[in-house]
PDB file of C-alpha atoms in Angstrom:
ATOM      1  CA  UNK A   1       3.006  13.443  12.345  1.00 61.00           C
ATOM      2  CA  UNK A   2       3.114  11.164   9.367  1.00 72.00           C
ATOM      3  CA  UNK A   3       0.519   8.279  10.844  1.00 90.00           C
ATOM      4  CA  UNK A   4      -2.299   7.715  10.277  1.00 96.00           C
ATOM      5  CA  UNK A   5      -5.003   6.084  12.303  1.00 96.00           C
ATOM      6  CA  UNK A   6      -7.675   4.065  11.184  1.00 97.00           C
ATOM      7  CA  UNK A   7     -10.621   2.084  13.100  1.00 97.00           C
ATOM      8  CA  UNK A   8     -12.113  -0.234  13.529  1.00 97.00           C
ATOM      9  CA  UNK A   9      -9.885  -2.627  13.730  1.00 97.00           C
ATOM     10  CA  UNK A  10     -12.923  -5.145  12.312  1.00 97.00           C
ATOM     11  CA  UNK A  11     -16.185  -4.946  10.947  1.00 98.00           C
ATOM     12  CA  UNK A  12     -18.838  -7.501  10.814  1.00 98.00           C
ATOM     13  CA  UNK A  13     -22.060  -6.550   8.715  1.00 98.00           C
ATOM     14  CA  UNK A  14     -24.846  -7.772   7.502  1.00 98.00           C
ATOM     15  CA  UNK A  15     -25.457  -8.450   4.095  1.00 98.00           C
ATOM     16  CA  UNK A  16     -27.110  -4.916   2.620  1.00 98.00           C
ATOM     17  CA  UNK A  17     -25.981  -3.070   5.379  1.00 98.00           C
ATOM     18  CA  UNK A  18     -23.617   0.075   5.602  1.00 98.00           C
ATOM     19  CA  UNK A  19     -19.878  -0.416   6.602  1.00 98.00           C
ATOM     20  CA  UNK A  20     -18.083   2.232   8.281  1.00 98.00           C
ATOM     21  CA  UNK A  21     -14.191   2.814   8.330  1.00 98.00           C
ATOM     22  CA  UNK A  22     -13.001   6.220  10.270  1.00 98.00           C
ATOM     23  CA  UNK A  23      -9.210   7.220   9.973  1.00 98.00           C
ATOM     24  CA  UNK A  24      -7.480  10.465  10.983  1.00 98.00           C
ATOM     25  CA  UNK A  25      -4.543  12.037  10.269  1.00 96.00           C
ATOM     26  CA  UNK A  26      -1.857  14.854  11.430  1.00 94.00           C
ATOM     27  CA  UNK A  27       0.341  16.256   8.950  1.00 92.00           C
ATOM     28  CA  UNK A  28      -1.713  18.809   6.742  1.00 91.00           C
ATOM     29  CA  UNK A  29       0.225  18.833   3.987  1.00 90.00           C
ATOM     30  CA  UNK A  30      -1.134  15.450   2.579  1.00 91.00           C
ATOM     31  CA  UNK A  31      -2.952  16.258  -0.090  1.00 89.00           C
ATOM     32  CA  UNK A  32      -4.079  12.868  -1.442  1.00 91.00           C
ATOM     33  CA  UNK A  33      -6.356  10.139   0.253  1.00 94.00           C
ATOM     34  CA  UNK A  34      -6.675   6.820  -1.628  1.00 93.00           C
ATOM     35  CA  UNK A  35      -8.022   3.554   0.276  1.00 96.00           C
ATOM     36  CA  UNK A  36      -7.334  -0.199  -0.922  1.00 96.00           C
ATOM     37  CA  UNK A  37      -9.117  -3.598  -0.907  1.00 97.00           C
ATOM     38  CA  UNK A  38      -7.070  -6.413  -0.325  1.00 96.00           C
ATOM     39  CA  UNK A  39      -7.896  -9.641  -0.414  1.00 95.00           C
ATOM     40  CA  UNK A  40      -5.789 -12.696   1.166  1.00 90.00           C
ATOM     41  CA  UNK A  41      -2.642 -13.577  -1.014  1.00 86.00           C
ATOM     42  CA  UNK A  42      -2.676 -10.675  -2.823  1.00 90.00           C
ATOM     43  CA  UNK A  43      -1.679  -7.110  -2.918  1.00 93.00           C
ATOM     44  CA  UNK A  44      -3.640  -3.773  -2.582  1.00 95.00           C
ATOM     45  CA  UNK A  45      -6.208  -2.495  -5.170  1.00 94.00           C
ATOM     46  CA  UNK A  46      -7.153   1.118  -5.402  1.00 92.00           C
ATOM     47  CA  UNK A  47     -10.799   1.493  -4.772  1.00 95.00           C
ATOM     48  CA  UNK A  48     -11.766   5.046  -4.677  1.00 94.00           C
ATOM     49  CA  UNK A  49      -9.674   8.041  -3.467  1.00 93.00           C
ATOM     50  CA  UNK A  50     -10.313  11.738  -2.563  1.00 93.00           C
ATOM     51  CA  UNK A  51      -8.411  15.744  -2.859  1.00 91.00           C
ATOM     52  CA  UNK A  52      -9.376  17.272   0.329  1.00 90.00           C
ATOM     53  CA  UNK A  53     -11.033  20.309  -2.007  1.00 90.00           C
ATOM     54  CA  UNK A  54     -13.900  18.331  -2.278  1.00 92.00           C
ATOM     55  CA  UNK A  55     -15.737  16.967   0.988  1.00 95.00           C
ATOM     56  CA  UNK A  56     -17.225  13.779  -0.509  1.00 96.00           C
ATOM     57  CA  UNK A  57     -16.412  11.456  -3.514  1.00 96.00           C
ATOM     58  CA  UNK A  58     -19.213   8.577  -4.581  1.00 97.00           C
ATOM     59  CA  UNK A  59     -18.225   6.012  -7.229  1.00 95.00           C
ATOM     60  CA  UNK A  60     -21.310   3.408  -6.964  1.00 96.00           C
ATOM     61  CA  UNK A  61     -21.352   1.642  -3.457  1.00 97.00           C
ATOM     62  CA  UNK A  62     -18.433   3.579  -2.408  1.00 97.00           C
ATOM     63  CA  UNK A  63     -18.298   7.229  -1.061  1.00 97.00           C
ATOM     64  CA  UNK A  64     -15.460   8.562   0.604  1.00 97.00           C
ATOM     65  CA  UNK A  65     -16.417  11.430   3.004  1.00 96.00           C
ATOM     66  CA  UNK A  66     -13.584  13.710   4.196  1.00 96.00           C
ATOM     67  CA  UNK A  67     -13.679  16.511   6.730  1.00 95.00           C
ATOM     68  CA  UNK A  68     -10.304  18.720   6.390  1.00 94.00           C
ATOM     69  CA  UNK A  69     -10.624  20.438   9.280  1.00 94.00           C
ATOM     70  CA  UNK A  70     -10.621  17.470  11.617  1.00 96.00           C
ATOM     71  CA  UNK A  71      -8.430  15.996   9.198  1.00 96.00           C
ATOM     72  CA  UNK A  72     -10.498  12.925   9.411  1.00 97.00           C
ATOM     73  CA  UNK A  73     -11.920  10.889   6.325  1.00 97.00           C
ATOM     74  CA  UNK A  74     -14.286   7.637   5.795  1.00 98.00           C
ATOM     75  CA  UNK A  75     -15.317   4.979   3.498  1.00 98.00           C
ATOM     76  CA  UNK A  76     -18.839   3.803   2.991  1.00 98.00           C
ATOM     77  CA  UNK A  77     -19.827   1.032   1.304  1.00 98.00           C
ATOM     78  CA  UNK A  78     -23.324   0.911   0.838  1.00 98.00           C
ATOM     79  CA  UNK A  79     -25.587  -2.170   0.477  1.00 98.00           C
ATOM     80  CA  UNK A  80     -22.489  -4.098   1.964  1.00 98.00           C
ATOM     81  CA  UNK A  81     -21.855  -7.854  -0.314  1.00 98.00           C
ATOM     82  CA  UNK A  82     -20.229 -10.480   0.751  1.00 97.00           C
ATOM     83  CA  UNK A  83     -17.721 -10.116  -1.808  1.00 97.00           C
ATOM     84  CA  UNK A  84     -16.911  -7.215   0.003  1.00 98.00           C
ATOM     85  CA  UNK A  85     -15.276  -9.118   2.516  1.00 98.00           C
ATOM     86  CA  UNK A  86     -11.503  -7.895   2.853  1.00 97.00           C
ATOM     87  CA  UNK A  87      -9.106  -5.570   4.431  1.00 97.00           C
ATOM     88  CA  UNK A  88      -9.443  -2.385   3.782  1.00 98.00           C
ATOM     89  CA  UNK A  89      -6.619   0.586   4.252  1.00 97.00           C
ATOM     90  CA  UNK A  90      -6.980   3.781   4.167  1.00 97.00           C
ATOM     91  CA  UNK A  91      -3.498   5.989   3.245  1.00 95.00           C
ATOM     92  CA  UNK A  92      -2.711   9.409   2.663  1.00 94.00           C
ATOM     93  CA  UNK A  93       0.552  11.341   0.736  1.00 88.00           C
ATOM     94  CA  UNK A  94       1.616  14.498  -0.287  1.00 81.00           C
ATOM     95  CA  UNK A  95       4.160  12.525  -2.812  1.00 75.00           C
ATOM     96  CA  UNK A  96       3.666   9.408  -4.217  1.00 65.00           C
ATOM     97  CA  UNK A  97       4.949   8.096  -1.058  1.00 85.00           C
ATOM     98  CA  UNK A  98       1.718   6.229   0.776  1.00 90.00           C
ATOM     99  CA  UNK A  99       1.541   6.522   4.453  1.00 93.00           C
ATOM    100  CA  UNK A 100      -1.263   3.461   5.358  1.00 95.00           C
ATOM    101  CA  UNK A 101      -3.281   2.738   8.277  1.00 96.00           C
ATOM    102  CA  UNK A 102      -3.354  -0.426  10.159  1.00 95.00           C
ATOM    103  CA  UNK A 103      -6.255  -1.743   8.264  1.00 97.00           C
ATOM    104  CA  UNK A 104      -9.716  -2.970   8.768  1.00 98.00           C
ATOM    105  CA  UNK A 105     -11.110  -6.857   8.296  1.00 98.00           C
ATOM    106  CA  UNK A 106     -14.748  -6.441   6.851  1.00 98.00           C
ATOM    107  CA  UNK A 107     -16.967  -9.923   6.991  1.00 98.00           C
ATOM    108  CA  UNK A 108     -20.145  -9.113   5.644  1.00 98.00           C
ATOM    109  CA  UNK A 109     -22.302 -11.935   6.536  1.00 96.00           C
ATOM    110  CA  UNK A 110     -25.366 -13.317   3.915  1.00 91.00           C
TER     111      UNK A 110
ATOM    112  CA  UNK B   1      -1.646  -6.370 -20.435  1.00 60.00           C
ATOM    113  CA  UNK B   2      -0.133  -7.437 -17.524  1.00 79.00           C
ATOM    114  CA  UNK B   3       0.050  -6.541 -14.191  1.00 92.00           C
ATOM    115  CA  UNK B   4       2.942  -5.954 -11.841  1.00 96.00           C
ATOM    116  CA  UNK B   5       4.627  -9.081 -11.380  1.00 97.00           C
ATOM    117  CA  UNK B   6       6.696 -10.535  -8.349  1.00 98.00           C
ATOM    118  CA  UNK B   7       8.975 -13.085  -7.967  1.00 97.00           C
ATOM    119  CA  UNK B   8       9.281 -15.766  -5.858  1.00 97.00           C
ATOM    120  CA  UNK B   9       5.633 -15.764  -4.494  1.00 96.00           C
ATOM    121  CA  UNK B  10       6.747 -17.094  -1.237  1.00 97.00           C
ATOM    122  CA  UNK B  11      10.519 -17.650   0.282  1.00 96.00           C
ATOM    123  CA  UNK B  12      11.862 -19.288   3.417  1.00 98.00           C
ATOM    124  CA  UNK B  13      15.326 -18.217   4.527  1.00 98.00           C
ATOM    125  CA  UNK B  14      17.356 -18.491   8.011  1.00 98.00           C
ATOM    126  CA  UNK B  15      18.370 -15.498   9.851  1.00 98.00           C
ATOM    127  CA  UNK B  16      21.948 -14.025   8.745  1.00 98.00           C
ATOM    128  CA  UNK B  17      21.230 -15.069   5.356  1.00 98.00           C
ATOM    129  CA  UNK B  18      20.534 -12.977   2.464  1.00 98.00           C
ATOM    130  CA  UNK B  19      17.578 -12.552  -0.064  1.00 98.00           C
ATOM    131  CA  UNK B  20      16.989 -11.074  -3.094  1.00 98.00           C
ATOM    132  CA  UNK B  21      13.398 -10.104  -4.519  1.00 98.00           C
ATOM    133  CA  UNK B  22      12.288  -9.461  -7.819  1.00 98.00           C
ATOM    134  CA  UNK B  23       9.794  -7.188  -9.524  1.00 98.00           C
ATOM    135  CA  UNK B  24       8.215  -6.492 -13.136  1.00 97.00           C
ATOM    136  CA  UNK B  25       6.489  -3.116 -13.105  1.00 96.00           C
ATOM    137  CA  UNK B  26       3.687  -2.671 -15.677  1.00 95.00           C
ATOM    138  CA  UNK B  27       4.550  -1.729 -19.108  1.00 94.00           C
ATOM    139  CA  UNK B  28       5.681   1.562 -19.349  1.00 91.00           C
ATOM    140  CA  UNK B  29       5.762   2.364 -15.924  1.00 92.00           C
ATOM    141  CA  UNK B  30       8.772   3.565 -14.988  1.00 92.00           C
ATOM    142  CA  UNK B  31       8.896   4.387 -11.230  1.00 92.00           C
ATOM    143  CA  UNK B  32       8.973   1.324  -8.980  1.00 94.00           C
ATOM    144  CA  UNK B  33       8.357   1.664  -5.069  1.00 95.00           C
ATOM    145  CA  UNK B  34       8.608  -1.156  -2.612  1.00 97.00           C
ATOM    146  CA  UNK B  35       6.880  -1.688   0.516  1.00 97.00           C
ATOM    147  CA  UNK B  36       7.134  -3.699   3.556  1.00 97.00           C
ATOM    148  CA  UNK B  37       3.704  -5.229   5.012  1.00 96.00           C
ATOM    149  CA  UNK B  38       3.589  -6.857   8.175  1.00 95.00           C
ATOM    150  CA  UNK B  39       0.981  -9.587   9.156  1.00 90.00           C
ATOM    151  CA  UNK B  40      -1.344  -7.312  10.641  1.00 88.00           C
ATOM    152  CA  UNK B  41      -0.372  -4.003   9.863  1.00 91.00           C
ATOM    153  CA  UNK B  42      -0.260  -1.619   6.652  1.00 94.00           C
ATOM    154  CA  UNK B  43       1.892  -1.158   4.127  1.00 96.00           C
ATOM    155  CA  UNK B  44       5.584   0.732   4.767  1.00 96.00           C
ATOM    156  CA  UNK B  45       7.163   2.935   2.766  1.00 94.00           C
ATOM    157  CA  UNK B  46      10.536   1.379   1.802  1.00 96.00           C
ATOM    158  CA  UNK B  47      12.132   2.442  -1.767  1.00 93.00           C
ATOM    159  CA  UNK B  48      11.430   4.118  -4.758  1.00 92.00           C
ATOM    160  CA  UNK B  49      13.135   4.130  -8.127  1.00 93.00           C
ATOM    161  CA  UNK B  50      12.581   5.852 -11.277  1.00 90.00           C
ATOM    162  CA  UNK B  51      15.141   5.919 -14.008  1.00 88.00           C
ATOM    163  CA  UNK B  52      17.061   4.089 -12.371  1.00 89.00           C
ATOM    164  CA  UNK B  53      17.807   6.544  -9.642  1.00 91.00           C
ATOM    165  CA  UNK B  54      16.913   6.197  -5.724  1.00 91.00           C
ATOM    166  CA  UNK B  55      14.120   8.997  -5.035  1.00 89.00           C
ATOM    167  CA  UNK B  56      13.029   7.988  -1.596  1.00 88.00           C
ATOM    168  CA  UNK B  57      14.070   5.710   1.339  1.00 92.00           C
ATOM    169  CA  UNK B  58      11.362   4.694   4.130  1.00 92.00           C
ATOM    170  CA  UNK B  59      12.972   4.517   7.498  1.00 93.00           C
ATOM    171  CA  UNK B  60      14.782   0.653   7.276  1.00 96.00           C
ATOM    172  CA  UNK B  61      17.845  -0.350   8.034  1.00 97.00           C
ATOM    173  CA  UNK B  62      21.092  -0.317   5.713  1.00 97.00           C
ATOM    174  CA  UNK B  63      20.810  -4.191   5.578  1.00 98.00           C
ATOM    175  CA  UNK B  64      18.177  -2.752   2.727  1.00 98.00           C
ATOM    176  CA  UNK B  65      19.073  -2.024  -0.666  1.00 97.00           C
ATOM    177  CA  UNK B  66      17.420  -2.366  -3.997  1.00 97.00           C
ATOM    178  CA  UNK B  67      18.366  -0.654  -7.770  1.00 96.00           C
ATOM    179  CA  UNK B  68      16.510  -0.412 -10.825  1.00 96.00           C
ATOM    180  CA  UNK B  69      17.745  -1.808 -14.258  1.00 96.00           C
ATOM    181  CA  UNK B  70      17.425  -0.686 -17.862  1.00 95.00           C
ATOM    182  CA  UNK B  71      13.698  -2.128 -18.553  1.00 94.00           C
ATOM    183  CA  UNK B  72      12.978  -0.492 -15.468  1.00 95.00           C
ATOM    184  CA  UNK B  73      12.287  -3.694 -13.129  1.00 97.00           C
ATOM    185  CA  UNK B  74      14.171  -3.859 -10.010  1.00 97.00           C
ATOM    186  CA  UNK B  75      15.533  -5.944  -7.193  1.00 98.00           C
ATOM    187  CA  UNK B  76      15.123  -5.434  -3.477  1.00 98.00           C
ATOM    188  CA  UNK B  77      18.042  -7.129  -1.403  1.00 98.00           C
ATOM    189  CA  UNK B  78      17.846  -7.748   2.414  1.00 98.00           C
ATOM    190  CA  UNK B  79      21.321  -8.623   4.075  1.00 98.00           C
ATOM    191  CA  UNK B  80      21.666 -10.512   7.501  1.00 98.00           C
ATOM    192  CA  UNK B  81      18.112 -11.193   7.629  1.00 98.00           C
ATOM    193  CA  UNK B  82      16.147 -10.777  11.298  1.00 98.00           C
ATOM    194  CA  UNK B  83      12.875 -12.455  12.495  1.00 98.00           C
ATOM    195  CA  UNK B  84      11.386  -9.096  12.113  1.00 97.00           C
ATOM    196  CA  UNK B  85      11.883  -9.101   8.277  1.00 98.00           C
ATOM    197  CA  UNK B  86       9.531 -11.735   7.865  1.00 98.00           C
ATOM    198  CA  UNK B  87       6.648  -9.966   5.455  1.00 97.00           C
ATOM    199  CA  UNK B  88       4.847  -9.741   2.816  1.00 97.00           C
ATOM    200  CA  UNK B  89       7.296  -7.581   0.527  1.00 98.00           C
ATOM    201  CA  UNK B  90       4.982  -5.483  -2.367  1.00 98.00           C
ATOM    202  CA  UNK B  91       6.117  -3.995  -5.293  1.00 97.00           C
ATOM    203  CA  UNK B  92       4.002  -0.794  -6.613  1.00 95.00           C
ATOM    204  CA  UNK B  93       5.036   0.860 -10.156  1.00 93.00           C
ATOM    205  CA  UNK B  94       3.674   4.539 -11.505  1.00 89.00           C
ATOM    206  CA  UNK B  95       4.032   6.223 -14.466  1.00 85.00           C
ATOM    207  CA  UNK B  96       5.191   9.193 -12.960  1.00 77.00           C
ATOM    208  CA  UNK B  97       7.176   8.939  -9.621  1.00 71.00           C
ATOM    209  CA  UNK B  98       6.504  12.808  -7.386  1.00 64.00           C
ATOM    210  CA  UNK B  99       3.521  13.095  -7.986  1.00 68.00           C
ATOM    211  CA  UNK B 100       0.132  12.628  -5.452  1.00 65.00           C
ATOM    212  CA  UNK B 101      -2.505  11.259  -6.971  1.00 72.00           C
ATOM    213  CA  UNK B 102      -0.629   8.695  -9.843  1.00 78.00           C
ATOM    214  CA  UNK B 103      -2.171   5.319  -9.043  1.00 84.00           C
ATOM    215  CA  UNK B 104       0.099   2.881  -7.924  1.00 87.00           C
ATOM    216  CA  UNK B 105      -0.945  -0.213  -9.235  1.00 91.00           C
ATOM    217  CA  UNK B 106       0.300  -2.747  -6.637  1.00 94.00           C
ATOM    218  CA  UNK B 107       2.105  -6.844  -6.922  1.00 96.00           C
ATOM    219  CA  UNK B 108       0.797  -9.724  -5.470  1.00 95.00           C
ATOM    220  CA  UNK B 109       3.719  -9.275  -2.847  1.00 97.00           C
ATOM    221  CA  UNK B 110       6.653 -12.135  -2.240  1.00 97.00           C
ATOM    222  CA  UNK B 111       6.215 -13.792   1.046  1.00 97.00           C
ATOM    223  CA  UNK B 112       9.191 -13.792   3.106  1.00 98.00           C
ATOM    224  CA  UNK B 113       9.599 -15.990   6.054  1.00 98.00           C
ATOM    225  CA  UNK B 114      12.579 -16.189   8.287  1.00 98.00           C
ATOM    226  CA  UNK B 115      13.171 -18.913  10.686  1.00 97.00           C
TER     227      UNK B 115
END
């Protein structure tokens, strides 16, 4: 009950396209949904993160849409860069405890 | 102002032996958490400290221990080290341990590698 599931595993997109992460989760009492960048050799950087009393969060290329009663949430990144090329996690809490996913490897190709 | 800061960025023991690992949280953070991130995988949920006081253990072993000292950096310690420790270790500090929603501002992580 406290995993959570994230896909895909990798991502390849084209420069100024759309990149999709899904994840999922079980327990309902998390009440906090962050997800991270991280790039190689060093550690995780908050990026954007949502309350699940609001159903979408946009903070310029990045919008985090969350559906509570699938208990399922996503990350777009819009007009996709190649600097955007990382791992991304998703995580939730109900603490300050983070429970991640497994991560997703986004290549965004020029 | 600096960020969390880790030390040693990278280590290479031999199984049985024992390691110690070092972090700096931000200033005036005072809750420090540690995680465990496998190559591949997400971040787990090991310790986390605040006032020097244990406030949450992830599911590892006893062979794990860490503490919190006065200027509120800490130590993790790994005893009779496995294969399966091998990791990237992170170190995450707060202002405010509890609490959903405080950023946790993360380390650059000490590699550990056991042979």
């Amino acid at each position: 009950q406290q995993q959570v599931k994230q896909s895909p595993q990798s991502l390849i997109v084209q420069k100024g396209g759309i990149s999709i992460i899904n994840c999922a989760y079980e327990n309902t009492a998390f009440d906090y949904f962050p997800w991270y960048q991280q790039f190689p050799g060093k550690g995780p950087a908050l990026l954007i993160a949502i309350r699940p009393d609001v159903s979408e969060k946009k903070e310029g290329r990045f919008t985090i849409s969350f559906n509570k009663s699938a208990k399922q949430f996503s990350l777009h990144i819009m007009d996709s860069q190649p600097g955007d090329s990382a791992t991304y996690f998703c995580a939730a809490s109900n603490t300050d405890k983070l429970i991640f996913g497994t991560g997703t490897r986004l290549q965004v190709f020029p | 102002d600096a960020g969390v800061t880790q030390s040693p960025t990278h280590l290479i023991k031999t199984r049985g032996q024992h390691v110690t690992l070092r972090c700096s949280p931000i200033s005036g953070h005072k809750s420090v958490s540690w995680y465990q991130q496998v190559l591949g995988q997400g971040p787990q949920f090991i310790f986390q400290y605040y006032e020097k006081e244990e406030r949450g253990r992830g599911n590892f072993p006893d062979r794990f221990s860490a503490r919190q000292f006065p200027n509120y950096s800490s130590e993790l310690n790994v005893n009779a080290l496995l294969l399966g420790d091998s990791a990237l270790y992170l170190c995450a500090s707060s202002w405010m341990p509890g609490l959903a929603g405080v950023e946790q501002y993360f380390g650059p992580g000490t590699r550990l590698t056991v042979t």
